[in-house]
Short mmCIF file of C-alpha atoms and ligand atoms in Angstrom, two decimals:
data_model
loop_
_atom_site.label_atom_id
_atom_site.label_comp_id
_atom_site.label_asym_id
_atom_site.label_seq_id
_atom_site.Cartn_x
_atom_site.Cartn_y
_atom_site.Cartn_z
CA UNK A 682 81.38 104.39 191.42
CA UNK A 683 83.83 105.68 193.77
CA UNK A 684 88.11 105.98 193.73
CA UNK A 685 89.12 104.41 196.98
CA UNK A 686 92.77 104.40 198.07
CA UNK A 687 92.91 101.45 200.77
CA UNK A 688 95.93 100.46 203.08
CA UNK A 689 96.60 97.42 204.32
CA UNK A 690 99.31 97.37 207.16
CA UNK A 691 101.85 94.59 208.17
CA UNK A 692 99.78 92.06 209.67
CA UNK A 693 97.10 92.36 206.90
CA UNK A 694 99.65 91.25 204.57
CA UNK A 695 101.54 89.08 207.12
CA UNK A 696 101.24 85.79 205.22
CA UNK A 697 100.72 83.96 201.60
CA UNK A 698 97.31 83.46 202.89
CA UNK A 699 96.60 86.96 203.97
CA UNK A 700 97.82 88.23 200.87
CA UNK A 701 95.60 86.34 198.83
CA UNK A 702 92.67 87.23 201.28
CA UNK A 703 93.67 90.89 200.81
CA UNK A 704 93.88 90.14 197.00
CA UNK A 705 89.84 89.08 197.04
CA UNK A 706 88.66 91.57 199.37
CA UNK A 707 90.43 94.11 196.45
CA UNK A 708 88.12 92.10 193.75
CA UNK A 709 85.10 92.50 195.85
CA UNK A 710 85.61 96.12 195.85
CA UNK A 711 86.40 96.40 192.32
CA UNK A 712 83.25 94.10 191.22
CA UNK A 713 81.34 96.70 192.76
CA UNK A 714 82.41 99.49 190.42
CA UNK A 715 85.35 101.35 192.34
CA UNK A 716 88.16 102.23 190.89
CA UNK A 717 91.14 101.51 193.56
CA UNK A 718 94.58 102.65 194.59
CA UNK A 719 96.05 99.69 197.02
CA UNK A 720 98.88 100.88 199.53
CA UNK A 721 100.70 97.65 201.19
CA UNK A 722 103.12 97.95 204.28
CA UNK A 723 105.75 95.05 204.61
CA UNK A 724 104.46 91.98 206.17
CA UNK A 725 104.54 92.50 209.59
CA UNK A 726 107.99 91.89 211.19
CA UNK A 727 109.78 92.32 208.44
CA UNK A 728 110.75 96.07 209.10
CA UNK A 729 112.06 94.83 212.32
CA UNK A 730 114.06 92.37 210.89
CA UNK A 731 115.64 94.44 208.45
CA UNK A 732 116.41 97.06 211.08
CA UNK A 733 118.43 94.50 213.16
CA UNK A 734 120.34 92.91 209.85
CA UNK A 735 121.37 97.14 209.72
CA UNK A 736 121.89 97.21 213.64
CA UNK A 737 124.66 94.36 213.39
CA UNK A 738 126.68 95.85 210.98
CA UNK A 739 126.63 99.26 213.10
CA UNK A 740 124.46 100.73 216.17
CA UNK A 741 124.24 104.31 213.81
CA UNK A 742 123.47 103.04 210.42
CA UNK A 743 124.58 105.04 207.32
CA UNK A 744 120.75 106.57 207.24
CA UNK A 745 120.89 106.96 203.17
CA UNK A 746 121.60 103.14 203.20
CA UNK A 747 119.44 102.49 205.81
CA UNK A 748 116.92 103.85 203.40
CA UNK A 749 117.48 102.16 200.65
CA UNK A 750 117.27 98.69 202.77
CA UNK A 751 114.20 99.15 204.59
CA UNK A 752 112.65 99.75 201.51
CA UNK A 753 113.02 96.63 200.48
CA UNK A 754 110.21 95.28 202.74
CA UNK A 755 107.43 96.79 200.82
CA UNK A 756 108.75 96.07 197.26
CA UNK A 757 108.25 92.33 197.98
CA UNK A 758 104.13 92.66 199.25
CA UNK A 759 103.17 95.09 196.29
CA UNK A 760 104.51 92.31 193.80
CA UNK A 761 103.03 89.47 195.83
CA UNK A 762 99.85 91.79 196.43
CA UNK A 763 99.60 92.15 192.52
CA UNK A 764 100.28 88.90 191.10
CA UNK A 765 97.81 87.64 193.65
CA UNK A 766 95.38 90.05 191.93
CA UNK A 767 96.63 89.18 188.47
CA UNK A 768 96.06 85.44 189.28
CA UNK A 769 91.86 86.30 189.98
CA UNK A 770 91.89 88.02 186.25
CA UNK A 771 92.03 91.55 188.17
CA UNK A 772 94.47 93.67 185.72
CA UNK A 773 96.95 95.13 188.13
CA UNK A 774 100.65 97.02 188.48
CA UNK A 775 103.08 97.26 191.32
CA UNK A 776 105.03 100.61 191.95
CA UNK A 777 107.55 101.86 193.76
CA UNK A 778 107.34 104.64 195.61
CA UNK A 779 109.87 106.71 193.36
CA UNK A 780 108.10 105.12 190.45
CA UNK A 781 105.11 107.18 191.37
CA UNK A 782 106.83 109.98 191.85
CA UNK A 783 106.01 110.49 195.76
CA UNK A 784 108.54 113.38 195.61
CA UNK A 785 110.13 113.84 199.29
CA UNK A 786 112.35 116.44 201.60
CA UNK A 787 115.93 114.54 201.85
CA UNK A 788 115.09 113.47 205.33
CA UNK A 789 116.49 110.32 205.50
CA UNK A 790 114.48 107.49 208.14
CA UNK A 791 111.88 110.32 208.76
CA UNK A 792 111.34 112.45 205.37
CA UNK A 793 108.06 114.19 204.16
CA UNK A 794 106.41 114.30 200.94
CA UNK A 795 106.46 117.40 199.31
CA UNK A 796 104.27 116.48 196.01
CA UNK A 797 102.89 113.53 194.41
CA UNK A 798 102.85 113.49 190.35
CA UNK A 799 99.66 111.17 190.33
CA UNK A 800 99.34 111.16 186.06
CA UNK A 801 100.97 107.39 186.07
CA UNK A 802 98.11 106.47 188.58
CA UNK A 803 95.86 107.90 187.18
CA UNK A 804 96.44 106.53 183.52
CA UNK A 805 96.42 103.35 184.91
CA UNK A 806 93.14 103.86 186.52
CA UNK A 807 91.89 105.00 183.42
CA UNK A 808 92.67 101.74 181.60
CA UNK A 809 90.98 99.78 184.44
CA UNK A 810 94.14 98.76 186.13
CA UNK A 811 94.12 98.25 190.16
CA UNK A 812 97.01 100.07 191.34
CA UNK A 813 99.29 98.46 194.18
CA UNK A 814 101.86 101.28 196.06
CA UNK A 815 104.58 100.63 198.37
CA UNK A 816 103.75 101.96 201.83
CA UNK A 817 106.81 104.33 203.61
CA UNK A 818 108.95 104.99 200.81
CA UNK A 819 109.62 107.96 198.61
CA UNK A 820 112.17 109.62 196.67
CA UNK A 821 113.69 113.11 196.70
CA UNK A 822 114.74 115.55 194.32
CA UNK A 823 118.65 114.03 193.68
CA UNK A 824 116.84 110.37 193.19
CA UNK A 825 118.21 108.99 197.19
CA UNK A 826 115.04 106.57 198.26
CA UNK A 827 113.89 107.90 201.38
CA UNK A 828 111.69 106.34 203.95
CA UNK A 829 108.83 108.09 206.43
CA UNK A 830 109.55 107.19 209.49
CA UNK A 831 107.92 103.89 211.24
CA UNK A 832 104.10 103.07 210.61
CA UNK A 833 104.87 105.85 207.39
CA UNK A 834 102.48 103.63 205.05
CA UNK A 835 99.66 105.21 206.35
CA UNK A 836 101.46 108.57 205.10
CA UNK A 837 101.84 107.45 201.81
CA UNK A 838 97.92 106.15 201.48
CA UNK A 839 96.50 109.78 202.85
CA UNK A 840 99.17 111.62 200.86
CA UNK A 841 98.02 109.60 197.43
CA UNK A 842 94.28 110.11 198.52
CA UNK A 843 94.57 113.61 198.62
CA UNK A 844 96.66 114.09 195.39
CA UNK A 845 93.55 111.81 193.38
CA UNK A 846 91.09 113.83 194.95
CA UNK A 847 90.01 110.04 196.42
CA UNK A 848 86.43 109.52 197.86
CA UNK A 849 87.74 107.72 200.49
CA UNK A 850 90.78 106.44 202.00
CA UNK A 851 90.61 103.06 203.90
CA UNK A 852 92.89 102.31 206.16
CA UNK A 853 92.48 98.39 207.14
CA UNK A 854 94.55 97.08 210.07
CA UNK A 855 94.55 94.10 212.63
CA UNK A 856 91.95 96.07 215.35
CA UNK A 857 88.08 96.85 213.63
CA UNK A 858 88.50 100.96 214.17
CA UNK A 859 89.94 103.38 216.72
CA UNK A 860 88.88 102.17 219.98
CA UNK A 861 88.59 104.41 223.65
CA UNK A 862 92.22 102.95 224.15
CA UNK A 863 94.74 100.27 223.16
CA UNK A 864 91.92 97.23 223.18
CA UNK A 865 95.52 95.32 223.80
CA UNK A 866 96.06 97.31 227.03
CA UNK A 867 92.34 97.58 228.37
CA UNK A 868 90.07 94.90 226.88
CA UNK A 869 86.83 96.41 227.51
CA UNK A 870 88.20 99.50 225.39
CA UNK A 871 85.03 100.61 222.82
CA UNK A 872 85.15 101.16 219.05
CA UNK A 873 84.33 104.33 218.38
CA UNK A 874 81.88 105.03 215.61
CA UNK A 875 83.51 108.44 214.87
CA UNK A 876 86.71 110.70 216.13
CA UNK A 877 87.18 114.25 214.95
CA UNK A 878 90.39 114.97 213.54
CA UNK A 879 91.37 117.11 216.34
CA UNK A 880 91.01 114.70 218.55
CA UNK A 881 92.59 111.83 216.32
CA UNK A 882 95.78 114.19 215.90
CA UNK A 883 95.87 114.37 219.61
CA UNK A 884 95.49 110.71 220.37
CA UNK A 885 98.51 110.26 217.48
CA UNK A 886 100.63 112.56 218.71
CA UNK A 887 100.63 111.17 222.30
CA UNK A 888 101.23 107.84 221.39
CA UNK A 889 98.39 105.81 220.01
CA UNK A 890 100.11 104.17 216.68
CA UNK A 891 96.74 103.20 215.27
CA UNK A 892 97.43 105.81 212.86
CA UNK A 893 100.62 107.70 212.02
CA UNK A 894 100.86 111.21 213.19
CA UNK A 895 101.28 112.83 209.93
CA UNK A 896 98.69 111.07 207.86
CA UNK A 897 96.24 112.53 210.62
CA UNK A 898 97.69 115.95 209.66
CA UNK A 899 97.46 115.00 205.86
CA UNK A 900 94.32 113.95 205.99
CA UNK A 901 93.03 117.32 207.96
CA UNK A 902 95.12 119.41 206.17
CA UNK A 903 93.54 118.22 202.38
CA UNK A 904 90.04 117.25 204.01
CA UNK A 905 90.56 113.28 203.05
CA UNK A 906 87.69 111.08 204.02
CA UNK A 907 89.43 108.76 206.47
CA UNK A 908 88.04 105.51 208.21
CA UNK A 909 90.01 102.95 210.06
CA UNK A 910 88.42 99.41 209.51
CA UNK A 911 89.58 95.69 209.93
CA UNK A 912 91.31 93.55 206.96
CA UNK A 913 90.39 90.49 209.22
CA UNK A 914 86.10 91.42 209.89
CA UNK A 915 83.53 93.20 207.67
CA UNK A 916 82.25 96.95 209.57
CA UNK A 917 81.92 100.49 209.48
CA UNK A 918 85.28 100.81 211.27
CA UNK A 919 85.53 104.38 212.70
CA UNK A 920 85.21 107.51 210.40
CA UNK A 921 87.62 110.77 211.30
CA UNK A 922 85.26 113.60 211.02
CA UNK A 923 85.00 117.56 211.52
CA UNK A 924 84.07 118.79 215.17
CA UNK A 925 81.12 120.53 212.89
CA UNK A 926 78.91 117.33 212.12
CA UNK A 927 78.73 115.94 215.88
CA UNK A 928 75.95 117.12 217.63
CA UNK A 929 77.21 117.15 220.76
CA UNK A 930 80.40 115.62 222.08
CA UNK A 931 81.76 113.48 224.33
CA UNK A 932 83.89 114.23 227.39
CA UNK A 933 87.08 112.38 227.16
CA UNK A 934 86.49 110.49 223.61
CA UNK A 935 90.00 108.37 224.52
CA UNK A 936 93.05 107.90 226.22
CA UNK A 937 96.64 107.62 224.68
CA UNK A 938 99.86 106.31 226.42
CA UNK A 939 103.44 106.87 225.29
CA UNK A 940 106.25 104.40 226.41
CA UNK A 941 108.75 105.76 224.51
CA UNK A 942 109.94 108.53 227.15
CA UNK A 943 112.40 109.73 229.43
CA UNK A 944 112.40 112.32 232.32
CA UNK A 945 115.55 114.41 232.99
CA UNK A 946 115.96 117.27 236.22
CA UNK A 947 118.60 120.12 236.45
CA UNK A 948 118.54 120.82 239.93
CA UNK A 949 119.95 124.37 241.75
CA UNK A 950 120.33 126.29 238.54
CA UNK A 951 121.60 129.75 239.14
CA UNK A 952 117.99 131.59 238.63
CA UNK A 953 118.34 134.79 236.00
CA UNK A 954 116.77 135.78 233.23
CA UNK A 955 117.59 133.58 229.88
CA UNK A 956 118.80 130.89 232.09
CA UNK A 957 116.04 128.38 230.48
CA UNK A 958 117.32 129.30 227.01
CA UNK A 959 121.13 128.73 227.98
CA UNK A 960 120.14 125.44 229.81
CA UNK A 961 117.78 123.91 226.47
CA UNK A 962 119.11 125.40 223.70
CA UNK A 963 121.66 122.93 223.23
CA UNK A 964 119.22 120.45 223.63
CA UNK A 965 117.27 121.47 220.57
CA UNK A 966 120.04 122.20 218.71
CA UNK A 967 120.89 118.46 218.58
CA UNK A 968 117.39 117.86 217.11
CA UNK A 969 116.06 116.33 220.64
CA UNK A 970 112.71 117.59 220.81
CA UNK A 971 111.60 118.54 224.61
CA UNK A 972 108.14 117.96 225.43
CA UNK A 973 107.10 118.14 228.69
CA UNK A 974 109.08 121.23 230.80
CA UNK A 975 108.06 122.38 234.67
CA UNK A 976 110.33 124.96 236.51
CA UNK A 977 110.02 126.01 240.21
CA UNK A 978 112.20 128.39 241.78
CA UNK A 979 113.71 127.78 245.36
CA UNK A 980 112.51 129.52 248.24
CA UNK A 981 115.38 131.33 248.53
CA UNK A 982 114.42 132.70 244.58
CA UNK A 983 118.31 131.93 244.13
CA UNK A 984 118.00 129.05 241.93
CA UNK A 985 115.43 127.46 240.07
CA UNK A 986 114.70 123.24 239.20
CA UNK A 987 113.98 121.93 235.84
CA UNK A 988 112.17 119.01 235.14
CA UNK A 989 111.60 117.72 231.27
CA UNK A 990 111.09 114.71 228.69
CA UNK A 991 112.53 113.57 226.24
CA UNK A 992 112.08 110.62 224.04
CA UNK A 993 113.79 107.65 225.18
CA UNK A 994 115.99 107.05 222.56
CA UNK A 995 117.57 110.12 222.84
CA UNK A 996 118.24 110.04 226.88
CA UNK A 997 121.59 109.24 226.72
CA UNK A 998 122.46 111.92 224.43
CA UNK A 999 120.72 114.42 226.05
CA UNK A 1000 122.33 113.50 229.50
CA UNK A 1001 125.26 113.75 228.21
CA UNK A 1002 124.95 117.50 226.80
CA UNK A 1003 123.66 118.50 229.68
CA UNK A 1004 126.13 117.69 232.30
CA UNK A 1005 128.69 119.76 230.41
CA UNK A 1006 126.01 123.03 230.28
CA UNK A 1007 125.03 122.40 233.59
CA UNK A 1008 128.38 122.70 234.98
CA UNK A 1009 129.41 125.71 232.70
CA UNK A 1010 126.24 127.46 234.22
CA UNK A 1011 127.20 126.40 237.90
CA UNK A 1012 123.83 124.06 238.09
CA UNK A 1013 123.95 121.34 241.64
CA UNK A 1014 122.57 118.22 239.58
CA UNK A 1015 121.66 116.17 236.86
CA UNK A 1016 119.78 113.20 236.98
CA UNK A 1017 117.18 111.06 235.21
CA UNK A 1018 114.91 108.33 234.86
CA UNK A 1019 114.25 106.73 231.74
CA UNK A 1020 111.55 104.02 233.12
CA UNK A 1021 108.73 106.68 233.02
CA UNK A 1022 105.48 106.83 230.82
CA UNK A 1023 102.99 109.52 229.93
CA UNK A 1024 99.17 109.02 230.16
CA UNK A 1025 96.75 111.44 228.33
CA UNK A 1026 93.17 112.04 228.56
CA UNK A 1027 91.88 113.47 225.30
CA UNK A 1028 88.53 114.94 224.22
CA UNK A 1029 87.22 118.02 222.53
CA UNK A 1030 83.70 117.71 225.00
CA UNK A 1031 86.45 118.97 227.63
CA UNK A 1032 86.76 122.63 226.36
CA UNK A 1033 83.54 123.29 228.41
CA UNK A 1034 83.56 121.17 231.75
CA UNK A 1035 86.29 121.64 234.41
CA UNK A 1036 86.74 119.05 237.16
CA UNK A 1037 88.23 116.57 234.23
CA UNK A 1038 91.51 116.63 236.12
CA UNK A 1039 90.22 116.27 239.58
CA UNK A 1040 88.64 113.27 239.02
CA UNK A 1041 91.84 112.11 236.91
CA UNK A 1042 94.39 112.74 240.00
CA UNK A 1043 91.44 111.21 242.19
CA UNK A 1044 91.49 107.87 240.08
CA UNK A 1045 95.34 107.84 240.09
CA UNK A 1046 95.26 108.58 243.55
CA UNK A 1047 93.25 105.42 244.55
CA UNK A 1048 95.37 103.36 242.93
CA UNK A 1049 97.75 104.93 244.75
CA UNK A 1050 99.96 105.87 241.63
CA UNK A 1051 101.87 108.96 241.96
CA UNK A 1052 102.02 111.39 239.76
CA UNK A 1053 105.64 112.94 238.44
CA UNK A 1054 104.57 115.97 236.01
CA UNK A 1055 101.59 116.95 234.45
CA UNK A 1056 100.62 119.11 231.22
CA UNK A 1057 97.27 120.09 230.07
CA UNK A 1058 95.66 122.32 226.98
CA UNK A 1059 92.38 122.78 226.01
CA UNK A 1060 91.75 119.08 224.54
CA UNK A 1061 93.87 116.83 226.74
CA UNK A 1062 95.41 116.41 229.97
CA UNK A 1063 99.05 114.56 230.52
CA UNK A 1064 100.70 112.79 233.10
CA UNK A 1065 104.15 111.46 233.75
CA UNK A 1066 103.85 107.96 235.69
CA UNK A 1067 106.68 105.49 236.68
CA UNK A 1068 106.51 102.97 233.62
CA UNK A 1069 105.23 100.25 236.46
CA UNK A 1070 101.75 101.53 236.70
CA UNK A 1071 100.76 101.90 232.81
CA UNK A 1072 98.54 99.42 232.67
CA UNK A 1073 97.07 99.86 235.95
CA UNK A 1074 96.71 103.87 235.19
CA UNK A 1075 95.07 103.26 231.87
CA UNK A 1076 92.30 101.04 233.03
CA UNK A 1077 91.85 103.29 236.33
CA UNK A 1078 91.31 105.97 234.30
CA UNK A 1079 88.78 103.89 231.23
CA UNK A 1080 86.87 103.08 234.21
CA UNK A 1081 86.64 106.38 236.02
CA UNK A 1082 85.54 108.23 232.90
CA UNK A 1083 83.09 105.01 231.92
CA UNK A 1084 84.56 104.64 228.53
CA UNK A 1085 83.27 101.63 228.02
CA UNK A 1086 79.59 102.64 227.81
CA UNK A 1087 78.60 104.75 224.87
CA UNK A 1088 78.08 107.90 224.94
CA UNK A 1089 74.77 108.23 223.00
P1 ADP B 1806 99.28 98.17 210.93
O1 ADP B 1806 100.40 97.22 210.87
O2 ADP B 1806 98.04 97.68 210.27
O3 ADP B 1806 99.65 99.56 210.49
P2 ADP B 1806 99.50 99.02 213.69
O4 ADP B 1806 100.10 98.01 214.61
O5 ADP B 1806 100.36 100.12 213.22
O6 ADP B 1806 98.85 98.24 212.46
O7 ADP B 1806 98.20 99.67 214.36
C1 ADP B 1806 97.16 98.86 214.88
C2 ADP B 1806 97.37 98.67 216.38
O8 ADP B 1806 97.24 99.91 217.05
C3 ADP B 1806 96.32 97.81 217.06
O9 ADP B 1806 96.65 96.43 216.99
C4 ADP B 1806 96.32 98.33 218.50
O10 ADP B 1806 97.02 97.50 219.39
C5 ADP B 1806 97.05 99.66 218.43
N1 ADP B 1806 96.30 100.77 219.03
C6 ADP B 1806 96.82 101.69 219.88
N2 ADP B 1806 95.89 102.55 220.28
C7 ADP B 1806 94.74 102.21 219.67
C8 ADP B 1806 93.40 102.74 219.67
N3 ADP B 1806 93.08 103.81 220.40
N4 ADP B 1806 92.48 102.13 218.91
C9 ADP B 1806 92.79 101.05 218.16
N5 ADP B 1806 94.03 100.50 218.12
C10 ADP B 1806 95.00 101.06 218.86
N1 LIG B 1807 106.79 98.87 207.29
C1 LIG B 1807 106.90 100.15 207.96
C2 LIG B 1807 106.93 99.96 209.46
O1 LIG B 1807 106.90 98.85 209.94
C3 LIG B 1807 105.83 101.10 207.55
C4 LIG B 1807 104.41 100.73 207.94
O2 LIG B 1807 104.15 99.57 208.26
O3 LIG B 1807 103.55 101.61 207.91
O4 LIG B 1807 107.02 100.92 210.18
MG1 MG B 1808 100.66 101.18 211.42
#
């Protein structure tokens, strides 16, 4: 008998019917002996809709009341979710995510959990009592409802997980596991049996929203058992494991895009030391986070160039700041491009080969897709790519490195 916190996201719990399907896969699970936590998202769309009732009352919503609306979304699917349960004879109880006490920073649209007071779950348990939690929302220490920041349910299910000291946490979604890449992008994309967390974090962080960033780092952080599997399909779904168990790894294990960015230059900056401080630090100090940066000095080694992302939402913004520091420093240019993408390779298998990257720009190359910037560490490789050749660059790339045959 095992205590299994599963998540089911928005499409999983998209419909009546879905709900009710969600509702009997929960029995089957419980007839079996488990003792479950259930984690619901909104159904799908909903978020979105909410969002844009916010967006035509202002463009910058009020984020404490943006909060407390968005929230709304899950409260309806864990009461659904539970009378649907109630309705098989399956003794269950919906809570909110302050009435659990998923204690939060004061974040607002992107907060963190700080602690979890798990003795109302766990009573409940105890009296044999499925227990249905809203996905995404929290609550922190002055009472505000906070929210986690988009595809945050996942959060909430890890976070839970680790504060029960859960066997396993399930996290059931419209796609049967983690897959090479997006199977919506490249449809010959393979499930993947098993991802090391590593790896998973990486893929995350650089844009595959199969899983949310954080619960990755929850889940690695407080060694939780995590498996992505389908709501829709019966599988195995893909397991997130330590490097430690594999025998040997892959190569590239997947590759992750990111839409949401934006590329910004600083051309004929005086060159001195401190310059790149004076030029970025306002930049960070409006909580834009840089990612990508490349510098090359002139020949003359009189000024310098700076190339760097940003996300695209805060492009604008970040123009904007930058044409006043640019001026104040006695910098030629500023310009951008906000119709750019970034394409990663990612595997731990490439801490021992080199020529990864050759054969990367060689497959780009063919397509004839050039390449803007590029970033690398021991466990990926990035590029920057005009937002036109995404697809195309993806599927070059599944192909070069054969993702679609297994490994093993
Ligand atoms: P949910 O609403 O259940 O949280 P999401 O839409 O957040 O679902 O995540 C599932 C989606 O993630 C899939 O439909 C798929 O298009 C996308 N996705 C992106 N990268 C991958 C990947 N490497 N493996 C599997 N799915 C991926
Ligand atoms: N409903 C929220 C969203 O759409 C949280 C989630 O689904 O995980 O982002
Ligand atoms: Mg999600």
């Amino acid at each position: 008998m095992a205590l299994i916190v599963q998540k089911y996201g928005g499409t999983s719990v998209g419909s009546i019917e879905r709900i009710e399907a969600v509702a009997e896969k929960v029995q089957q699970y419980r007839d079996r002996g488990h003792r479950l936590v259930v984690v619901v998202s909104a159904m799908s769309g909903e978020t979105d809709r909410l969002l844009g009732l916010a967006r035509q009352i202002s463009e910058r919503p009020v984020p404490r009341e943006l909060d407390v609306l968005l929230s709304t979304g899950e409260q309806v699917t864990i009461a659904l979710l539970s009378m649907a349960l109630e309705k098989r004879g399956v003794p269950a109880r919906s809570y909110t995510g302050s009435q659990v006490h998923i204690l939060t920073d004061n974040v607002h649209n992107k907060a963190r959990i700080r602690e979890i007071d798990a003795r109302k779950v766990r009573a409940d348990l105890e009296a044999g009592r499925v227990v249905v939690v809203a996905g995404f929302q929290g609550v922190d220490e002055e009472g505000n409802i906070t929210t986690l920041g988009r595809g945050g349910s996942d959060t909430t299910a890890v976070a839970l997980a680790a504060a029960l000291g859960a066997d396993e946490c399930q996290i059931f979604t419209d796609v049967d596991g983690v897959y090479t890449t997006d199977p919506r992008v490249v449809p010959e994309a393979r499930r993947l049996d098993r991802i090391t967390f590593e790896e998973m974090l990486e893929m995350a962080s650089l844009g595959s929203k199969v899983l949310q960033i954080r619960a990755v780092e929850f889940a690695g952080k407080y060694n939780v058992p995590l498996r992505v599997l389908s709501s829709f399909e019966e599988g195995e779904g893909t397991l997130i494991t330590y490097e430690e168990e594999e025998m040997e790894n892959p190569l590239i294990s997947g590759i992750a895009f990111n839409r949401d960015e934006a590329q910004i230059t600083v051309l004929g900056v005086p060159d001195q030391p401190g310059i790149a401080a004076k030029l970025l630090g306002p930049v960070a100090d409006a909580n834009i986070e840089i990612d990508m940066i490349v510098q090359n000095v002139a020949p003359d080694g009189k000024t310098t160039d700076f190339t760097f992302t940003v996300n695209r939402t805060d492009y604008e913004k970040t123009l904007e700041i930058l044409q006043d520091v640019a001026r104040a420093l006695g910098a030629s240019e500023v310009s951008g491009d906000n119709r750019i993408v970034k394409i990663s390779l990612v595997g731990v298998g490439m801490r021992s080969h080199a020529g990864i990257a050759a054969t990367m720009f060689r497959a780009l190359a063919e397509e004839g897709i050039n390449i803007r910037m590029i970033s690398t560490s021991e466990i990926k490789i990035s590029v920057v790519v005009d937002e036109k050749y995404l697809e195309l660059g993806v599927r070059a790339l599944h192909e070069a490195f054969h993702l679609d045959q297994s490994g093993d």
